[in-house]
Amino acid sequence: METALDILSWVLLLGGGAFVIIGGVGLLRLPDFYTRLHAAGMTDTLGAGLIILGMMVEGGLSLVTVKLVLLGALIFLTSPTATHAIANAAFTAGLEPWTGDDGAAADQGEASSSKA
Amino acid sequence: MFTAAAAAILITMFLALIRLFAGPTLYDRVLAVNSFGTKTVLLIGVMGFLSERPEFLDIALLYALINFITTIAILKFFRYRALGDAPDRKHRTDAWKRLSIS
């Protein structure tokens, strides 16, 4: 039983770590602000959720797990809200999404950054 | 196993820092700060388990709250150039007139 729980927690933590790294690479490598927002926002919720779930399995039935449930609920509520707020603010300020028409994607943000 | 998770989180924090310094827009930086904050919360929790002191989770909870409020406050400041009530176009306060650029 103990070993099974350890293996479950190991898998959850490793999966969460993999998602977190994928999100970080996406945040660095993707061509445009909105795509980077997508990479960071989506993987934030899943990676953080998996890592917190792994810690819950390790914590067992105790006060630690109660705190982890609170932390998980907080991240689940605030992370999408913050992502939406950033996207909304950028769109209202006039940052144009990259549609792939022109080849120069990397410096696309420079032109509209002066409006911010 | 917590070591592997902590290493993954640290690598991601480094990548987010590169994006934070590279920019190019304000919103990229805000996104990087928000992502960095979430990773900090996770790292504090994992480090608590690594050092066998899960009481660190209290600090992680506090940090999660502060991180969210920071993001919203930065966005609000750069939109309205003031942190009080959202300025009304008809009844601008003197302070807002001074701070406002446009």
Short mmCIF file of N, CA, C and O in Angstrom, two decimals, chain A residues 44-46 48-53 55-56 64-82, chain B residues 38 41-42 57 60-62 64-65 68:
data_model
loop_
_atom_site.label_atom_id
_atom_site.label_comp_id
_atom_site.label_asym_id
_atom_site.label_seq_id
_atom_site.Cartn_x
_atom_site.Cartn_y
_atom_site.Cartn_z
N ASP A 44 0.03 26.29 -16.68
CA ASP A 44 0.08 26.70 -15.28
C ASP A 44 -0.94 25.92 -14.47
O ASP A 44 -0.62 25.36 -13.42
N THR A 45 -2.17 25.89 -14.97
CA THR A 45 -3.24 25.25 -14.22
C THR A 45 -3.00 23.74 -14.10
O THR A 45 -3.07 23.17 -13.01
N LEU A 46 -2.67 23.09 -15.23
CA LEU A 46 -2.52 21.63 -15.19
C LEU A 46 -1.26 21.22 -14.43
O LEU A 46 -1.31 20.32 -13.57
N ALA A 48 0.51 22.90 -12.13
CA ALA A 48 0.38 23.19 -10.71
C ALA A 48 -0.59 22.21 -10.06
O ALA A 48 -0.34 21.72 -8.96
N GLY A 49 -1.71 21.91 -10.76
CA GLY A 49 -2.68 20.97 -10.21
C GLY A 49 -2.08 19.60 -9.98
O GLY A 49 -2.29 18.99 -8.92
N LEU A 50 -1.30 19.09 -10.96
CA LEU A 50 -0.71 17.77 -10.81
C LEU A 50 0.31 17.74 -9.68
O LEU A 50 0.33 16.79 -8.88
N ILE A 51 1.15 18.78 -9.57
CA ILE A 51 2.16 18.79 -8.51
C ILE A 51 1.48 18.85 -7.14
O ILE A 51 1.86 18.15 -6.20
N ILE A 52 0.42 19.68 -7.02
CA ILE A 52 -0.28 19.77 -5.73
C ILE A 52 -0.96 18.44 -5.40
O ILE A 52 -0.95 17.98 -4.25
N LEU A 53 -1.51 17.77 -6.44
CA LEU A 53 -2.13 16.45 -6.22
C LEU A 53 -1.09 15.45 -5.73
O LEU A 53 -1.35 14.66 -4.81
N MET A 55 1.62 16.13 -4.05
CA MET A 55 1.95 16.44 -2.66
C MET A 55 0.84 15.98 -1.72
O MET A 55 1.10 15.55 -0.60
N MET A 56 -0.44 16.07 -2.21
CA MET A 56 -1.57 15.61 -1.38
C MET A 56 -1.45 14.12 -1.10
O MET A 56 -1.67 13.67 0.03
N VAL A 64 -1.97 19.02 6.52
CA VAL A 64 -1.20 19.38 5.33
C VAL A 64 -2.08 19.30 4.09
O VAL A 64 -2.08 20.19 3.23
N THR A 65 -2.88 18.21 4.00
CA THR A 65 -3.72 18.04 2.83
C THR A 65 -4.81 19.11 2.76
O THR A 65 -5.16 19.57 1.67
N VAL A 66 -5.31 19.51 3.93
CA VAL A 66 -6.32 20.58 3.95
C VAL A 66 -5.74 21.85 3.37
O VAL A 66 -6.34 22.53 2.52
N LYS A 67 -4.51 22.18 3.80
CA LYS A 67 -3.86 23.38 3.27
C LYS A 67 -3.61 23.25 1.78
O LYS A 67 -3.76 24.22 1.02
N LEU A 68 -3.24 22.04 1.33
CA LEU A 68 -2.99 21.84 -0.10
C LEU A 68 -4.27 21.99 -0.90
O LEU A 68 -4.24 22.54 -2.02
N VAL A 69 -5.41 21.53 -0.34
CA VAL A 69 -6.69 21.72 -1.04
C VAL A 69 -6.99 23.20 -1.19
O VAL A 69 -7.39 23.68 -2.26
N LEU A 70 -6.76 23.96 -0.10
CA LEU A 70 -6.96 25.42 -0.17
C LEU A 70 -6.08 26.04 -1.24
O LEU A 70 -6.53 26.85 -2.05
N LEU A 71 -4.80 25.64 -1.24
CA LEU A 71 -3.85 26.19 -2.22
C LEU A 71 -4.28 25.85 -3.64
O LEU A 71 -4.25 26.72 -4.53
N GLY A 72 -4.71 24.60 -3.83
CA GLY A 72 -5.14 24.18 -5.17
C GLY A 72 -6.36 24.96 -5.62
O GLY A 72 -6.41 25.43 -6.77
N ALA A 73 -7.33 25.14 -4.72
CA ALA A 73 -8.54 25.88 -5.09
C ALA A 73 -8.18 27.32 -5.44
O ALA A 73 -8.69 27.88 -6.42
N LEU A 74 -7.27 27.92 -4.65
CA LEU A 74 -6.86 29.30 -4.90
C LEU A 74 -6.21 29.43 -6.26
O LEU A 74 -6.54 30.33 -7.05
N ILE A 75 -5.28 28.51 -6.58
CA ILE A 75 -4.60 28.59 -7.88
C ILE A 75 -5.59 28.35 -9.01
O ILE A 75 -5.55 29.02 -10.04
N PHE A 76 -6.51 27.40 -8.80
CA PHE A 76 -7.49 27.11 -9.85
C PHE A 76 -8.39 28.29 -10.13
O PHE A 76 -8.84 28.48 -11.24
N LEU A 77 -8.68 29.10 -9.09
CA LEU A 77 -9.54 30.27 -9.31
C LEU A 77 -8.75 31.45 -9.85
O LEU A 77 -9.21 32.15 -10.76
N THR A 78 -7.57 31.71 -9.29
CA THR A 78 -6.89 32.96 -9.62
C THR A 78 -6.07 32.87 -10.90
O THR A 78 -5.94 33.87 -11.60
N SER A 79 -5.54 31.70 -11.24
CA SER A 79 -4.65 31.64 -12.40
C SER A 79 -5.38 31.94 -13.71
O SER A 79 -4.91 32.77 -14.50
N PRO A 80 -6.56 31.32 -13.98
CA PRO A 80 -7.28 31.70 -15.20
C PRO A 80 -7.76 33.14 -15.18
O PRO A 80 -7.77 33.82 -16.22
N THR A 81 -8.14 33.64 -13.98
CA THR A 81 -8.59 35.02 -13.90
C THR A 81 -7.47 35.98 -14.26
O THR A 81 -7.66 36.94 -15.02
N ALA A 82 -6.27 35.72 -13.73
CA ALA A 82 -5.13 36.59 -14.04
C ALA A 82 -4.80 36.51 -15.52
O ALA A 82 -4.55 37.55 -16.16
N THR B 38 3.54 31.88 -9.70
CA THR B 38 2.90 30.56 -9.52
C THR B 38 3.96 29.49 -9.26
O THR B 38 3.79 28.62 -8.40
N VAL B 41 5.17 29.62 -5.71
CA VAL B 41 4.25 28.96 -4.77
C VAL B 41 4.52 27.46 -4.76
O VAL B 41 4.66 26.83 -3.70
N LEU B 42 4.63 26.87 -5.96
CA LEU B 42 4.87 25.42 -6.05
C LEU B 42 6.21 25.06 -5.42
O LEU B 42 6.34 24.07 -4.71
N LEU B 57 3.70 25.44 3.80
CA LEU B 57 2.52 25.64 2.96
C LEU B 57 1.76 26.91 3.34
O LEU B 57 1.10 27.51 2.48
N ALA B 60 3.23 29.50 1.33
CA ALA B 60 2.84 29.35 -0.07
C ALA B 60 1.44 29.92 -0.30
O ALA B 60 1.20 30.60 -1.30
N LEU B 61 0.52 29.67 0.64
CA LEU B 61 -0.84 30.23 0.53
C LEU B 61 -0.80 31.74 0.46
O LEU B 61 -1.43 32.36 -0.41
N LEU B 62 -0.04 32.35 1.37
CA LEU B 62 0.08 33.81 1.41
C LEU B 62 0.65 34.31 0.09
O LEU B 62 0.17 35.30 -0.48
N ALA B 64 0.49 32.93 -2.85
CA ALA B 64 -0.47 32.80 -3.95
C ALA B 64 -1.42 33.98 -3.97
O ALA B 64 -1.71 34.55 -5.03
N LEU B 65 -1.89 34.40 -2.77
CA LEU B 65 -2.78 35.56 -2.69
C LEU B 65 -2.08 36.81 -3.19
O LEU B 65 -2.62 37.56 -4.03
N PHE B 68 -1.58 37.04 -7.09
CA PHE B 68 -2.77 37.41 -7.87
C PHE B 68 -3.04 38.90 -7.78
O PHE B 68 -3.24 39.58 -8.79
#
